[in-house]
Coordinates of C-alpha atoms in Angstrom, one line a residue:
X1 CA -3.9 -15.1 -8.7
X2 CA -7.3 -16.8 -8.3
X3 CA -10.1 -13.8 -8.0
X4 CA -13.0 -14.0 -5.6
X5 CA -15.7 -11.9 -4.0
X6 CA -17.0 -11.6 -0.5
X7 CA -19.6 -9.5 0.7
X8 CA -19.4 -6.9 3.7
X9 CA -22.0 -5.3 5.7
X10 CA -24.2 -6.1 2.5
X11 CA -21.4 -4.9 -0.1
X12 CA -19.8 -7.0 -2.7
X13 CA -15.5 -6.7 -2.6
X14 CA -13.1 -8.2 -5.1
X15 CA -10.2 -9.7 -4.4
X16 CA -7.5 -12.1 -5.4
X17 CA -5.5 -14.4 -3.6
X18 CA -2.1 -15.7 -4.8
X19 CA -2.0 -19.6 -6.0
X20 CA 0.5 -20.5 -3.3
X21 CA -1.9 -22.2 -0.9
X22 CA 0.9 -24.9 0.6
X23 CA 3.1 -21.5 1.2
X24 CA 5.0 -21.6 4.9
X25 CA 6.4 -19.7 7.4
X26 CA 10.5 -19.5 8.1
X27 CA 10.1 -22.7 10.7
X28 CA 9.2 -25.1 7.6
X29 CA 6.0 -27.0 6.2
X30 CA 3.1 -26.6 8.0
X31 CA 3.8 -23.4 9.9
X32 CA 1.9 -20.2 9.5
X33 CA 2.7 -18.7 6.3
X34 CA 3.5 -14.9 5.8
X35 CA 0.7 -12.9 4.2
X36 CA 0.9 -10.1 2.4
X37 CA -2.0 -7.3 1.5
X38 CA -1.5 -4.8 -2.5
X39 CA -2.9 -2.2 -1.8
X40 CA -3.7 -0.7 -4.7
X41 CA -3.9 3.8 -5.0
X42 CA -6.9 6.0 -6.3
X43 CA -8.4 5.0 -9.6
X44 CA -7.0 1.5 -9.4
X45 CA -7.6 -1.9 -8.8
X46 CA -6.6 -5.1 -7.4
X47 CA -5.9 -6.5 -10.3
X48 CA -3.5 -3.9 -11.7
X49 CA -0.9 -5.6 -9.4
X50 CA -1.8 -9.3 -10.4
X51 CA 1.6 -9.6 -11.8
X52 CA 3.3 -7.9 -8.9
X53 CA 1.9 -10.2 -6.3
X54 CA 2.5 -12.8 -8.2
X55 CA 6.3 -12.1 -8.3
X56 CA 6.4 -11.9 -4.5
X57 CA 4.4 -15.0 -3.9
X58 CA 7.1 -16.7 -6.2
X59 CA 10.1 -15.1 -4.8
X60 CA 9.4 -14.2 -0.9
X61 CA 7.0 -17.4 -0.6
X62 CA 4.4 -15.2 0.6
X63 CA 1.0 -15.4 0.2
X64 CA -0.3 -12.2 -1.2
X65 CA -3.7 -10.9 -1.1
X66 CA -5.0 -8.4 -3.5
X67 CA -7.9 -6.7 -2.8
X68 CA -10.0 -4.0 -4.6
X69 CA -10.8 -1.2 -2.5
X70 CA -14.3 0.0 -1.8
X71 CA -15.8 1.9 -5.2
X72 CA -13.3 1.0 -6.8
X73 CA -12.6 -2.6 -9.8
X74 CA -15.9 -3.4 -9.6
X75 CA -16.5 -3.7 -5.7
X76 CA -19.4 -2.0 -3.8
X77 CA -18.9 1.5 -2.7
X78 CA -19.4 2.6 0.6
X79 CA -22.3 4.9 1.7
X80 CA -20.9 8.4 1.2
X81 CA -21.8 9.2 5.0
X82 CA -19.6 6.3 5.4
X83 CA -16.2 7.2 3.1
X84 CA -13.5 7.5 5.5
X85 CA -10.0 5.9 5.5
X86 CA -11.0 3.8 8.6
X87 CA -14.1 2.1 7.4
X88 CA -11.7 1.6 4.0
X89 CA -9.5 -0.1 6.3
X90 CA -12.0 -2.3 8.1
X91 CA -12.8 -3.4 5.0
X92 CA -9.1 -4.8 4.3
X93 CA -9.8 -6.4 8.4
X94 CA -12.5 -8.5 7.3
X95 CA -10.9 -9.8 3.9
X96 CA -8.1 -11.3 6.2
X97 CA -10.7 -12.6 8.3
X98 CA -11.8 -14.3 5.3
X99 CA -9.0 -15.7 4.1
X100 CA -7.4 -16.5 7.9
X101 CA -4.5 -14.8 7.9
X102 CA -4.3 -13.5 11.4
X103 CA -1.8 -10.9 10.8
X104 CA 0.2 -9.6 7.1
X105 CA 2.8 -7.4 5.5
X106 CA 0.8 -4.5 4.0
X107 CA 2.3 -3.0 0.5
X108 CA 0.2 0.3 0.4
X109 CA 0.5 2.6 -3.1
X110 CA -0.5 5.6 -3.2
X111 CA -4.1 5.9 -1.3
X112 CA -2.9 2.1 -0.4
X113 CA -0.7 3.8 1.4
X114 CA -2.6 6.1 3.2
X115 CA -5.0 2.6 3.9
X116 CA -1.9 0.9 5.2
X117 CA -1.4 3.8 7.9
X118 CA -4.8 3.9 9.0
X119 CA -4.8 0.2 9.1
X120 CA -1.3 0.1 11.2
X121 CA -2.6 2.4 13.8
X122 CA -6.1 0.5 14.5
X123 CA -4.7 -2.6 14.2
X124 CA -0.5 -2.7 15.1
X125 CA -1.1 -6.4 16.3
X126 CA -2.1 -7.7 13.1
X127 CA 0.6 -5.5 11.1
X128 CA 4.2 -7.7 10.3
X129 CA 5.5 -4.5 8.2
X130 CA 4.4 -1.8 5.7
X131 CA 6.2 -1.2 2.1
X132 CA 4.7 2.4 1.9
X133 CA 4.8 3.4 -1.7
X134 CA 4.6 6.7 -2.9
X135 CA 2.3 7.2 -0.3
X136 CA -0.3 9.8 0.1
X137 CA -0.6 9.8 4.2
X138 CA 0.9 13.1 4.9
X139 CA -0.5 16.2 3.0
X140 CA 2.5 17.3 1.0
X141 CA 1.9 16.5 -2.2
X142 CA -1.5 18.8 -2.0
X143 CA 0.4 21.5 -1.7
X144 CA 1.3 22.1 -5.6
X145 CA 3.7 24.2 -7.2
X146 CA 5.2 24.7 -11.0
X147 CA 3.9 26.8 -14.0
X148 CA 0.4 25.8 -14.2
X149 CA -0.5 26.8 -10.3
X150 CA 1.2 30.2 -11.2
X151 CA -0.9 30.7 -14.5
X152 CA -4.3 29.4 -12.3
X153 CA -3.9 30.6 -9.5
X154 CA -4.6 34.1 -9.3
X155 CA -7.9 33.8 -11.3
X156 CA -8.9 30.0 -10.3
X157 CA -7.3 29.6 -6.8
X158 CA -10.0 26.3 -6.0
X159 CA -9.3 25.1 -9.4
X160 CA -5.1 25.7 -9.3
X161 CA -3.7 23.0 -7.3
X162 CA -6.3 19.9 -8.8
X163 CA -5.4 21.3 -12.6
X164 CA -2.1 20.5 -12.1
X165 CA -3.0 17.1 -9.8
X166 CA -4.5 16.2 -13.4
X167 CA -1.7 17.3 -15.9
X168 CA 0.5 15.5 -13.4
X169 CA -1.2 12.1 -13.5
X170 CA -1.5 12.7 -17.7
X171 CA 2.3 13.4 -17.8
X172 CA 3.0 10.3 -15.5
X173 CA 1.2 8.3 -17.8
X174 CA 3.9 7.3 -20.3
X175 CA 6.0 5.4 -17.3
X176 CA 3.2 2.9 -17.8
X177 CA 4.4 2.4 -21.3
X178 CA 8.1 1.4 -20.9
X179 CA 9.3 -2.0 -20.6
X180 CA 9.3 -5.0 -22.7
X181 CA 6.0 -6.3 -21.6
X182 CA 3.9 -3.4 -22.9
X183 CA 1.5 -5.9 -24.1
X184 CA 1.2 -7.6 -20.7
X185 CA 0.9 -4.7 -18.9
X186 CA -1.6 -3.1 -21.0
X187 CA -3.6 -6.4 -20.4
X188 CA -3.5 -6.1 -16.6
X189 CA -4.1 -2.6 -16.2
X190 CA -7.4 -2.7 -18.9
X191 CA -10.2 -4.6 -16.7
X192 CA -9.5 -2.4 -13.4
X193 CA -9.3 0.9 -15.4
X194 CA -12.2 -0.1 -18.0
X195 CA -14.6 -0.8 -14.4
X196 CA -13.4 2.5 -13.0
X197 CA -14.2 4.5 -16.0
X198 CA -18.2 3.0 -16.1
X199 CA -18.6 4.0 -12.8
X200 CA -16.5 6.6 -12.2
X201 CA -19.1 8.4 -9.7
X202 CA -18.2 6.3 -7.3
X203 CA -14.3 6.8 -6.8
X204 CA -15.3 11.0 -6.2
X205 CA -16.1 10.8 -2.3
X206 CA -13.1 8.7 -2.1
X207 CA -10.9 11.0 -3.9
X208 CA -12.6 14.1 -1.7
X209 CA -11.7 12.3 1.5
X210 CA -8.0 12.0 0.4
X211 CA -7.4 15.8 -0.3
X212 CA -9.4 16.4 3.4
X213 CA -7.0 14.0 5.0
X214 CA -3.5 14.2 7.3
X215 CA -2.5 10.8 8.9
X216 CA 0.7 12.5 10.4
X217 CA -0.1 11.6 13.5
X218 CA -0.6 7.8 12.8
X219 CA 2.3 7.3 11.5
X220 CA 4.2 8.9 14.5
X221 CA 2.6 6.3 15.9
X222 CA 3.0 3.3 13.7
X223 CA 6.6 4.2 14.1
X224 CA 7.0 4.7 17.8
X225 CA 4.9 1.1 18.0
X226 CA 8.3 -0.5 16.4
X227 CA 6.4 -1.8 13.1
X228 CA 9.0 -2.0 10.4
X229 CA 8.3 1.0 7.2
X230 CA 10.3 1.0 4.1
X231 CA 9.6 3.8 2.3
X232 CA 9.7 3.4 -1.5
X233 CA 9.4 6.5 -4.2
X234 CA 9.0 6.7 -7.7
X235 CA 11.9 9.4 -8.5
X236 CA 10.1 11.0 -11.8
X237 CA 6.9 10.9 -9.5
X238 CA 4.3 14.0 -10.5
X239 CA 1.8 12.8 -8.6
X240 CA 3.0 12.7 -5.2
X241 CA 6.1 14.4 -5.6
X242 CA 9.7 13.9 -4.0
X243 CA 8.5 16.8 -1.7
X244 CA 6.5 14.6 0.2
X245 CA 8.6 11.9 -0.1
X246 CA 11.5 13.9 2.3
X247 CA 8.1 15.2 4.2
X248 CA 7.7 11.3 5.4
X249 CA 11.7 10.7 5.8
X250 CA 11.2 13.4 8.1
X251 CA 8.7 12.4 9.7
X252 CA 9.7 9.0 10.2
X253 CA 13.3 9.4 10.5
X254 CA 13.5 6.8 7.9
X255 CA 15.1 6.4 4.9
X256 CA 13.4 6.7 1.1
X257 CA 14.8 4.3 -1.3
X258 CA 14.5 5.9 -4.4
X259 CA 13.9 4.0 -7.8
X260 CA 13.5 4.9 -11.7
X261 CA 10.1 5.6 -12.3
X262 CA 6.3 7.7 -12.2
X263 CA 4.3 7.5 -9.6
X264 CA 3.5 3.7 -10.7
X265 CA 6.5 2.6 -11.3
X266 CA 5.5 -1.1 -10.1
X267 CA 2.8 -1.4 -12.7
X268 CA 5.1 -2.0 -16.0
X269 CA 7.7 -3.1 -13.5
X270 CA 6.0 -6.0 -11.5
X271 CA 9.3 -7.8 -10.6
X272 CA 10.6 -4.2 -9.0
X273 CA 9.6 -4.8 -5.6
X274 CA 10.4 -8.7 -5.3
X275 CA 14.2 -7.4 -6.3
X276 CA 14.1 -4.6 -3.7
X277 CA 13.3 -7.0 -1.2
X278 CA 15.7 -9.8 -1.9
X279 CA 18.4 -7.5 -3.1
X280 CA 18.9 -4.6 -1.9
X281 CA 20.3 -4.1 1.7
X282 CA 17.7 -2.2 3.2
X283 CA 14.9 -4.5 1.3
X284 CA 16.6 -7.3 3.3
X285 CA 16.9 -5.7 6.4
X286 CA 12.5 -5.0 6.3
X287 CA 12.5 -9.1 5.5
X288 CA 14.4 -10.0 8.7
X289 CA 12.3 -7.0 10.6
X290 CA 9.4 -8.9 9.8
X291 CA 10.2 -12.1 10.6
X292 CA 11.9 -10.9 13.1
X293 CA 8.1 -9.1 14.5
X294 CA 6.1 -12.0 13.2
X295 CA 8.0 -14.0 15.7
X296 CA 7.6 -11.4 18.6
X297 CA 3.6 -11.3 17.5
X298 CA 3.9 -15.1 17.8
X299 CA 5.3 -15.5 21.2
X300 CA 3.0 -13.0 22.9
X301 CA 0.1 -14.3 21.6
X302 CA 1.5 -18.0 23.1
X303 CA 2.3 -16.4 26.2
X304 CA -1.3 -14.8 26.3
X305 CA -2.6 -18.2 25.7
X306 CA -1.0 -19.6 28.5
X307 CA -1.6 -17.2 31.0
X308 CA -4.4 -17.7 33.2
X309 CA -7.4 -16.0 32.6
X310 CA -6.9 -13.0 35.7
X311 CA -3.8 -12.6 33.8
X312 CA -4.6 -12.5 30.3
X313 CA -4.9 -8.5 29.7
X314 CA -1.0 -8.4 31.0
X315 CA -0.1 -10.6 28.0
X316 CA -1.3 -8.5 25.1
X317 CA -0.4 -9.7 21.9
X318 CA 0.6 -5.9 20.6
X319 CA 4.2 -5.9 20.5
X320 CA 6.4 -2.5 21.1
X321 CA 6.0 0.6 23.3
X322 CA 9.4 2.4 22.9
X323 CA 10.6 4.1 19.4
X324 CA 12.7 2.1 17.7
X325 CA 15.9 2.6 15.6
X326 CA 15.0 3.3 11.8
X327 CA 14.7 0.5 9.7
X328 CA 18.1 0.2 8.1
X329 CA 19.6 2.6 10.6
X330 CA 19.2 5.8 8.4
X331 CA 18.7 8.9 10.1
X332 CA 17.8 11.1 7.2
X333 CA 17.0 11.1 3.4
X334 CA 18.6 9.7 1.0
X335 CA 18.3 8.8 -2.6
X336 CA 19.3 5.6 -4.2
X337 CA 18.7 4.2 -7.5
X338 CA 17.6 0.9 -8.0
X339 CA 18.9 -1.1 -11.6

């Protein structure tokens, strides 16, 4: 991954791009490569998923793009008038911009996640697919349950449900730990975390807008648009819990594929995702999905640039209007575990 900076409205944002720069699309040399955008969840960077992007850069051919979010690794944070999930998105717009990728895969964890949606919605034309991760889009896993919420909550109702948000995220910590690349991970997890930690004042609006926020409705939409979701879950996650997991299979009418690990199970795992999507059936099926909808995205934006210019608006480059079958063709959710 080679890091860079680029300033926005004024603000400084990191990012990394993988090393791949001959990458190609599926027609051969010289055509349009795939991108792909990490994005990373709350209290993260970009580079905690160096090693993962690099995996799919070397596996999928993609070009990957890792970018750390506003406030958070070292870049700029946004005005706090200005911390919403849509300016955090246009922020991920002009990165692409930048590196001229017209359109990308989007691998959202977390609050990545809930960036992805957001993203998807404002922008369906420029979205090949999104590998939704433990997401925290849909509200469920606010709504916390278990022994400490019990003790708390009759004395400290404000105070019950972020409590156990916290002993949740210490108890998830150890997942980090296992592997035989502890070293290696410790390494890529350090500068992110070390940056968060000096200016952890800036990463508390972001984290206030999350527990204000429901994207339901966007991703009703994201789905009846036809872009391609694979839902991915962490099943030991405490942080956003399997709850909300089922709450998004529900919503979606799409399949969770379910594999051993926290909530970050791709941190000490950075090959996990390159396997799901060369190996597993349904990881397959989202690759073809995407090509498939790259190509779609391609021909309409060919046909809009033929058309003549009275024509033009009839050729829009946004591609799907009905609801489409689930990715995979699961109805419901499901759990499978992935070795």
């Amino acid at each position: 991954m080679i890091p860079h900076k680029h300033v926005v409205d004024g603000r400084r944002v990191r990012y990394a791009v993988s090393e791949n720069a001959r990458a190609h699309g599926p027609e051969g040399p010289g055509s349009e490569p795939i991108w792909a955008v990490n994005l990373h969840g709350y209290f993260a960077g970009g580079g905690m998923y160096w090693r993962e992007s690099s995996n799919l850069a070397e596996a999928l051919g993609w070009r990957v793009l890792n970018p750390s979010l506003p406030g958070f690794a070292g870049s700029d944070p946004l005005p706090w008038e200005r911390v919403n999930i849509a300016e955090i998105a246009d922020v991920v717009v002009h990165l692409l911009d930048k590196v001229g990728a017209e359109r990308a895969v989007l691998l959202g964890h977390s609050m990545g996640g809930a960036v992805a949606v957001q993203f998807a919605d404002s922008h369906p034309e420029r979205v090949l697919g999104i590998v939704y991760r433990d997401g925290a889009a849909t509200p469920g896993w606010k709504h916390r349950r278990g022994l400490i919420v019990s003790l708390l909550a009759p004395v400290l109702p404000d105070m019950a449900g972020v409590a156990d948000l916290l002993v949740a995220a210490i108890l998830d910590t150890p997942d980090l730990l296992v592997g035989r690349r502890l070293a290696s991970t410790v390494r890529g997890l350090w500068p992110d975390a070390r940056r968060n930690l000096r200016s952890m004042g800036r990463t508390l609006p972001v984290g206030s807008m999350l527990m204000a926020m429901d994207l339901r409705a966007e991703v009703e939409r994201i789905v009846g648009r036809g872009i391609p979701i694979l839902p991915v879950w962490g099943c030991f996650d405490r942080i956003v819990s399997p709850d909300t997991a089922r709450e998004f299979a529900d919503l979606t009418g799409i399949d969770v594929v379910w594999v051993p690990g926290g909530h970050s199970w791709m941190l000490p795992r950075p090959q996990g995702q390159a396997d799901i999507l060369r190996h597993l059936r349904r990881g397959r099926e989202f690759v073809a999905d995407v090509v498939e909808r790259r190509a779609q995205l391609l021909e309409a934006e060919s046909a809009a640039a033929r058309a003549p210019a009275t024509g033009a608006a009839a050729a829009s480059p946004v591609v799907g209007g009905a609801t489409p079958p689930a990715v995979g063709g699961a109805t419901a959710s499901s759990i499978r575990l992935v070795r």
